[in-house]
């Protein structure tokens, strides 16, 4: 089965607009940027010749030969970082691929039944090679864990286990790493299955789901946000976003910000926003309704007791939780372009 590379840009074939440059020299380490890196930029203040750009919570005054509008979001590639930071606006091909696949976001990713079937059939047909079979067994072991047994280290390695970097590994010619992720293992299974085989359509559908998650990961990575999907059996939907907050006073490191967006069968939509800084952890729970918020708040003391390594400085419980799929769709698409909210 052929694999199509997920890449936001293709430099030799880009439609390039005039260069946008920072107005004062800056060292490379100040922006934490590298030449040829793709970055997602928000225009804080637009203008005809000068504009204020937001580079992931760092703002720079830039000279531009194209008019920029406040609130506009741009994909830019770093041309050079010294003596000036030079950025070039590039064509956003990733947005088109996302729009074609966004309809899959609201679907629950049921992995366990398919993987169990593949392992059973692979046992007789020797359909899966060693690394791919081991990968599916590892994913099954992860899915069988109870929520209490999942650690932070497990979540940190989940993106790798799912094969979110399969395209990059394939481009580097590292087939072992590709098969070490779920997407690579499913691709191998798909290449062995005929269209008449019972799990064939399910494999193709799960591959489409994983590719959509990769597209979201690529989009958010350009904004300095780490996206970790959570296709866990006890969740209807779920994902984690990790980013750096705005820097504090001089000398203070920026806080870590985590946003956990979930949809559970009993509680409905639930968003948990966590902010961790030098003082400790602050949590805010957005629930489906006020009554659910009151119910969740009754476990505040239990939450405090469970946090042994980090002091809980404050916790708030309110309603207003967003649907995870809709929130993610608006996050990955600039200004919600091309999105239609049609509900009956």
Short mmCIF file of C-alpha atoms in Angstrom, two decimals:
data_model
loop_
_atom_site.label_atom_id
_atom_site.label_comp_id
_atom_site.label_asym_id
_atom_site.label_seq_id
_atom_site.Cartn_x
_atom_site.Cartn_y
_atom_site.Cartn_z
CA UNK A 1 0.00 0.00 0.00
CA UNK A 2 1.45 3.37 -0.97
CA UNK A 3 2.00 5.97 1.74
CA UNK A 4 1.54 9.64 0.97
CA UNK A 5 3.82 11.99 2.85
CA UNK A 6 2.24 14.53 5.15
CA UNK A 7 4.16 17.74 4.66
CA UNK A 8 2.83 21.29 5.16
CA UNK A 9 5.04 22.70 2.43
CA UNK A 10 7.09 21.61 -0.56
CA UNK A 11 9.78 24.24 -0.97
CA UNK A 12 10.66 23.74 -4.66
CA UNK A 13 7.00 24.21 -5.69
CA UNK A 14 5.78 26.93 -3.35
CA UNK A 15 3.80 29.98 -4.32
CA UNK A 16 6.01 32.51 -2.47
CA UNK A 17 5.02 36.01 -1.50
CA UNK A 18 7.57 38.76 -0.69
CA UNK A 19 9.82 38.30 2.32
CA UNK A 20 8.73 39.58 5.74
CA UNK A 21 11.68 40.63 7.91
CA UNK A 22 12.10 41.59 11.56
CA UNK A 23 13.06 45.23 12.02
CA UNK A 24 15.94 44.63 14.43
CA UNK A 25 18.74 42.04 14.67
CA UNK A 26 18.01 39.11 16.96
CA UNK A 27 20.01 36.07 17.93
CA UNK A 28 18.70 32.70 16.81
CA UNK A 29 18.32 31.48 20.39
CA UNK A 30 15.93 34.34 21.21
CA UNK A 31 13.29 32.92 18.90
CA UNK A 32 14.26 29.26 19.20
CA UNK A 33 13.91 28.96 15.43
CA UNK A 34 16.01 27.17 12.84
CA UNK A 35 16.44 27.92 9.10
CA UNK A 36 13.83 26.13 6.92
CA UNK A 37 11.55 25.62 9.93
CA UNK A 38 7.82 26.09 9.31
CA UNK A 39 6.13 28.39 11.84
CA UNK A 40 2.55 29.48 12.38
CA UNK A 41 2.33 33.26 12.78
CA UNK A 42 -0.54 35.45 13.95
CA UNK A 43 -0.68 39.10 12.90
CA UNK A 44 -1.17 40.97 16.19
CA UNK A 45 -1.38 44.39 14.49
CA UNK A 46 -1.70 44.64 10.72
CA UNK A 47 -0.38 47.28 8.38
CA UNK A 48 0.64 48.15 4.82
CA UNK A 49 4.41 48.30 5.38
CA UNK A 50 4.93 47.38 9.05
CA UNK A 51 3.12 44.83 11.21
CA UNK A 52 3.40 43.29 14.65
CA UNK A 53 3.74 39.51 14.43
CA UNK A 54 3.14 36.98 17.20
CA UNK A 55 5.56 34.06 16.99
CA UNK A 56 4.17 31.73 19.63
CA UNK A 57 3.95 34.31 22.44
CA UNK A 58 6.97 36.31 21.19
CA UNK A 59 6.08 39.46 19.29
CA UNK A 60 8.31 41.15 16.72
CA UNK A 61 7.87 44.30 14.66
CA UNK A 62 8.26 43.36 11.02
CA UNK A 63 8.67 45.13 7.70
CA UNK A 64 6.46 43.76 4.95
CA UNK A 65 5.87 44.37 1.26
CA UNK A 66 2.38 42.89 1.39
CA UNK A 67 -0.52 44.29 3.47
CA UNK A 68 -1.30 42.21 6.56
CA UNK A 69 -4.54 42.27 8.55
CA UNK A 70 -4.88 42.03 12.32
CA UNK A 71 -5.85 38.52 13.39
CA UNK A 72 -4.62 36.99 10.14
CA UNK A 73 -2.86 33.62 10.53
CA UNK A 74 0.00 32.76 8.22
CA UNK A 75 2.28 29.82 7.53
CA UNK A 76 5.85 31.05 7.21
CA UNK A 77 9.18 29.38 6.61
CA UNK A 78 12.32 30.66 8.32
CA UNK A 79 14.73 31.86 5.62
CA UNK A 80 17.52 32.92 7.97
CA UNK A 81 17.95 33.91 11.60
CA UNK A 82 21.08 36.08 11.45
CA UNK A 83 21.78 38.96 11.22
CA UNK A 84 18.01 39.43 10.90
CA UNK A 85 15.10 37.07 11.24
CA UNK A 86 13.70 36.58 7.73
CA UNK A 87 10.37 34.88 7.19
CA UNK A 88 8.64 33.98 3.95
CA UNK A 89 4.89 33.46 3.56
CA UNK A 90 4.17 30.07 2.02
CA UNK A 91 1.16 28.37 0.51
CA UNK A 92 -0.96 26.46 3.03
CA UNK A 93 -1.46 23.05 1.44
CA UNK A 94 -2.12 21.41 4.78
CA UNK A 95 -5.41 23.30 5.19
CA UNK A 96 -6.87 21.66 2.09
CA UNK A 97 -6.04 18.19 3.30
CA UNK A 98 -7.49 18.97 6.71
CA UNK A 99 -10.75 20.25 5.22
CA UNK A 100 -11.18 17.04 3.24
CA UNK A 101 -10.71 14.90 6.34
CA UNK A 102 -12.32 16.95 9.15
CA UNK A 103 -15.61 15.07 8.89
CA UNK A 104 -13.85 12.11 10.55
CA UNK A 105 -13.07 14.05 13.73
CA UNK A 106 -16.34 13.30 15.51
CA UNK A 107 -16.04 9.53 15.08
CA UNK A 108 -14.93 7.34 17.97
CA UNK A 109 -11.73 5.51 17.07
CA UNK A 110 -12.47 1.90 18.02
CA UNK A 111 -9.10 0.13 17.88
CA UNK A 112 -9.38 -2.89 20.18
CA UNK A 113 -11.90 -4.99 18.16
CA UNK A 114 -9.97 -4.57 14.92
CA UNK A 115 -6.56 -5.23 16.48
CA UNK A 116 -7.85 -8.36 18.23
CA UNK A 117 -9.18 -9.64 14.91
CA UNK A 118 -5.91 -8.90 13.13
CA UNK A 119 -3.89 -10.75 15.76
CA UNK A 120 -6.21 -13.76 15.51
CA UNK A 121 -6.09 -13.89 11.70
CA UNK A 122 -2.38 -13.08 11.59
CA UNK A 123 -1.71 -16.11 13.80
CA UNK A 124 -2.97 -18.44 11.07
CA UNK A 125 -1.91 -16.53 7.98
CA UNK A 126 1.39 -15.10 9.31
CA UNK A 127 0.16 -11.85 7.85
CA UNK A 128 2.17 -9.58 10.16
CA UNK A 129 5.95 -9.55 10.43
CA UNK A 130 7.60 -9.52 13.84
CA UNK A 131 7.85 -5.73 14.49
CA UNK A 132 4.31 -5.03 13.23
CA UNK A 133 2.79 -7.86 15.27
CA UNK A 134 4.70 -6.72 18.37
CA UNK A 135 3.42 -3.16 17.83
CA UNK A 136 -0.21 -4.29 17.71
CA UNK A 137 0.33 -6.38 20.86
CA UNK A 138 1.83 -3.31 22.59
CA UNK A 139 -1.14 -1.15 21.58
CA UNK A 140 -3.55 -3.81 22.84
CA UNK A 141 -1.69 -3.95 26.16
CA UNK A 142 -2.02 -0.17 26.45
CA UNK A 143 -5.74 -0.22 25.64
CA UNK A 144 -6.40 -2.92 28.24
CA UNK A 145 -5.05 -0.76 31.06
CA UNK A 146 -7.50 0.76 33.49
CA UNK A 147 -7.59 4.57 33.62
CA UNK A 148 -5.86 4.43 37.02
CA UNK A 149 -2.96 2.49 35.54
CA UNK A 150 -2.08 4.96 32.77
CA UNK A 151 0.92 7.11 33.69
CA UNK A 152 2.30 10.35 32.30
CA UNK A 153 5.10 8.37 30.66
CA UNK A 154 2.50 6.22 28.90
CA UNK A 155 0.79 9.31 27.49
CA UNK A 156 4.14 10.82 26.46
CA UNK A 157 4.90 7.73 24.38
CA UNK A 158 1.40 7.34 22.96
CA UNK A 159 2.01 9.47 19.85
CA UNK A 160 5.06 7.34 19.00
CA UNK A 161 3.13 4.13 19.67
CA UNK A 162 0.35 5.25 17.31
CA UNK A 163 2.88 6.07 14.58
CA UNK A 164 2.25 9.81 14.39
CA UNK A 165 5.74 10.31 12.88
CA UNK A 166 5.50 7.48 10.35
CA UNK A 167 5.91 9.74 7.31
CA UNK A 168 9.09 11.33 8.65
CA UNK A 169 10.52 7.89 9.46
CA UNK A 170 9.60 6.62 5.98
CA UNK A 171 11.23 9.66 4.35
CA UNK A 172 14.41 8.83 6.29
CA UNK A 173 14.27 5.24 5.09
CA UNK A 174 13.80 3.85 8.61
CA UNK A 175 11.27 1.08 8.00
CA UNK A 176 11.77 -0.45 11.45
CA UNK A 177 10.57 2.77 13.08
CA UNK A 178 7.60 2.90 10.73
CA UNK A 179 6.54 -0.63 11.71
CA UNK A 180 7.12 0.26 15.38
CA UNK A 181 4.08 2.54 15.17
CA UNK A 182 0.46 1.47 14.77
CA UNK A 183 0.03 3.22 11.43
CA UNK A 184 2.95 1.30 9.93
CA UNK A 185 1.63 -1.98 11.31
CA UNK A 186 -1.84 -1.32 9.86
CA UNK A 187 -0.32 -0.42 6.51
CA UNK A 188 1.46 -3.76 6.43
CA UNK A 189 -1.79 -5.52 7.30
CA UNK A 190 -3.63 -3.61 4.56
CA UNK A 191 -1.05 -4.66 1.98
CA UNK A 192 -1.66 -8.33 2.89
CA UNK A 193 -5.45 -8.19 2.95
CA UNK A 194 -7.61 -8.52 -0.13
CA UNK A 195 -10.72 -6.40 -0.57
CA UNK A 196 -12.82 -9.50 0.26
CA UNK A 197 -11.23 -10.00 3.68
CA UNK A 198 -13.54 -9.01 6.53
CA UNK A 199 -11.21 -6.56 8.35
CA UNK A 200 -10.04 -4.84 5.15
CA UNK A 201 -12.46 -1.88 5.24
CA UNK A 202 -11.92 -1.40 8.98
CA UNK A 203 -8.15 -1.22 8.47
CA UNK A 204 -8.56 1.42 5.75
CA UNK A 205 -10.89 3.45 7.97
CA UNK A 206 -8.49 3.36 10.92
CA UNK A 207 -5.65 4.43 8.64
CA UNK A 208 -7.75 7.44 7.57
CA UNK A 209 -8.40 8.27 11.24
CA UNK A 210 -4.68 8.09 12.06
CA UNK A 211 -3.75 10.26 9.07
CA UNK A 212 -6.23 12.92 10.19
CA UNK A 213 -4.65 12.90 13.65
CA UNK A 214 -1.26 13.31 11.98
CA UNK A 215 -2.53 16.31 10.01
CA UNK A 216 -3.78 17.90 13.24
CA UNK A 217 -0.44 17.18 14.89
CA UNK A 218 1.45 18.79 11.99
CA UNK A 219 -0.77 21.88 12.03
CA UNK A 220 -0.49 22.45 15.79
CA UNK A 221 3.23 21.69 15.85
CA UNK A 222 3.70 24.76 13.65
CA UNK A 223 2.16 26.82 16.46
CA UNK A 224 4.40 25.32 19.12
CA UNK A 225 1.59 23.10 20.50
CA UNK A 226 2.08 19.40 21.13
CA UNK A 227 -0.98 17.36 20.19
CA UNK A 228 -1.47 13.90 21.71
CA UNK A 229 -4.58 12.00 20.61
CA UNK A 230 -6.24 9.75 23.19
CA UNK A 231 -8.09 6.94 21.35
CA UNK A 232 -8.82 5.13 24.62
CA UNK A 233 -11.73 2.66 24.95
CA UNK A 234 -13.26 4.43 27.98
CA UNK A 235 -13.46 7.75 26.09
CA UNK A 236 -15.89 8.69 23.35
CA UNK A 237 -13.36 11.31 22.20
CA UNK A 238 -10.21 12.74 23.73
CA UNK A 239 -6.92 14.54 23.17
CA UNK A 240 -4.30 16.53 25.04
CA UNK A 241 -2.73 19.85 24.02
CA UNK A 242 0.53 20.97 25.66
CA UNK A 243 2.01 24.43 25.18
CA UNK A 244 3.98 27.17 26.87
CA UNK A 245 2.10 30.08 28.37
CA UNK A 246 3.02 33.76 28.22
CA UNK A 247 6.29 34.61 30.03
CA UNK A 248 5.91 36.21 33.46
CA UNK A 249 8.07 38.88 34.96
CA UNK A 250 11.73 39.18 33.97
CA UNK A 251 13.63 36.07 34.98
CA UNK A 252 10.51 33.91 35.38
CA UNK A 253 10.06 30.92 33.10
CA UNK A 254 6.78 30.77 31.16
CA UNK A 255 4.21 28.42 32.69
CA UNK A 256 3.27 25.08 31.19
CA UNK A 257 -0.30 24.92 29.92
CA UNK A 258 -2.16 21.64 29.35
CA UNK A 259 -5.65 21.36 27.89
CA UNK A 260 -7.42 18.04 28.18
CA UNK A 261 -10.55 17.77 25.99
CA UNK A 262 -12.71 14.71 26.61
CA UNK A 263 -16.12 13.30 25.87
CA UNK A 264 -17.31 10.62 28.31
CA UNK A 265 -20.43 8.49 28.17
CA UNK A 266 -21.67 9.51 31.62
CA UNK A 267 -20.41 13.08 31.96
CA UNK A 268 -20.57 14.33 28.38
CA UNK A 269 -18.08 16.97 27.26
CA UNK A 270 -15.33 17.83 29.73
CA UNK A 271 -12.41 20.23 29.31
CA UNK A 272 -9.66 20.46 31.90
CA UNK A 273 -7.24 23.38 31.66
CA UNK A 274 -4.09 23.00 33.77
CA UNK A 275 -1.52 25.73 34.34
CA UNK A 276 1.71 24.84 36.10
CA UNK A 277 4.23 27.46 37.22
CA UNK A 278 6.70 28.00 40.05
CA UNK A 279 3.89 28.29 42.61
CA UNK A 280 2.21 25.01 41.70
CA UNK A 281 -0.77 23.77 39.72
CA UNK A 282 -3.99 25.61 38.88
CA UNK A 283 -6.91 23.65 37.41
CA UNK A 284 -10.17 24.71 35.79
CA UNK A 285 -12.83 22.16 34.87
CA UNK A 286 -15.37 23.05 32.16
CA UNK A 287 -18.29 20.61 32.30
CA UNK A 288 -21.32 19.81 30.17
CA UNK A 289 -23.73 21.55 32.56
CA UNK A 290 -23.89 23.25 35.93
CA UNK A 291 -25.20 20.08 37.59
CA UNK A 292 -22.27 18.06 36.21
CA UNK A 293 -19.88 20.76 37.42
CA UNK A 294 -21.34 20.49 40.93
CA UNK A 295 -20.93 16.72 40.80
CA UNK A 296 -17.29 16.90 39.63
CA UNK A 297 -16.46 19.54 42.25
CA UNK A 298 -17.48 17.08 44.97
CA UNK A 299 -14.26 15.19 44.21
CA UNK A 300 -12.01 18.19 44.82
CA UNK A 301 -10.62 16.83 48.09
CA UNK A 302 -9.82 13.51 46.42
CA UNK A 303 -8.01 15.38 43.62
CA UNK A 304 -5.92 17.29 46.16
CA UNK A 305 -4.94 14.05 47.93
CA UNK A 306 -3.89 12.42 44.65
CA UNK A 307 -1.51 15.26 43.72
CA UNK A 308 1.47 14.34 45.88
CA UNK A 309 4.33 15.80 43.80
CA UNK A 310 2.68 19.09 42.81
CA UNK A 311 0.76 21.42 45.15
CA UNK A 312 -2.73 22.31 43.93
CA UNK A 313 -2.98 26.09 44.27
CA UNK A 314 -6.52 26.41 43.00
CA UNK A 315 -9.35 24.57 41.27
CA UNK A 316 -12.51 25.93 39.67
CA UNK A 317 -15.55 24.07 38.31
CA UNK A 318 -17.96 25.56 35.81
CA UNK A 319 -20.09 24.73 32.78
CA UNK A 320 -19.41 25.68 29.15
CA UNK A 321 -17.41 22.67 27.94
CA UNK A 322 -16.98 22.53 24.16
CA UNK A 323 -17.41 19.47 22.01
CA UNK A 324 -13.83 18.12 21.59
CA UNK A 325 -14.15 17.55 17.85
CA UNK A 326 -15.54 21.03 17.15
CA UNK A 327 -12.95 22.68 19.39
CA UNK A 328 -10.12 20.85 17.62
CA UNK A 329 -11.53 21.64 14.17
CA UNK A 330 -11.59 25.37 14.91
CA UNK A 331 -8.13 25.17 16.49
CA UNK A 332 -6.44 23.57 13.48
CA UNK A 333 -8.24 25.66 10.84
CA UNK A 334 -7.18 29.29 10.66
CA UNK A 335 -10.03 31.56 11.75
CA UNK A 336 -12.43 28.64 11.19
CA UNK A 337 -12.09 29.07 7.40
CA UNK A 338 -14.24 26.63 5.51
CA UNK A 339 -16.08 25.35 8.59
CA UNK A 340 -19.86 25.08 8.66
CA UNK A 341 -21.65 24.34 11.92
CA UNK A 342 -24.93 22.72 10.84
CA UNK A 343 -26.93 21.23 13.69
CA UNK A 344 -30.52 20.06 13.74
#
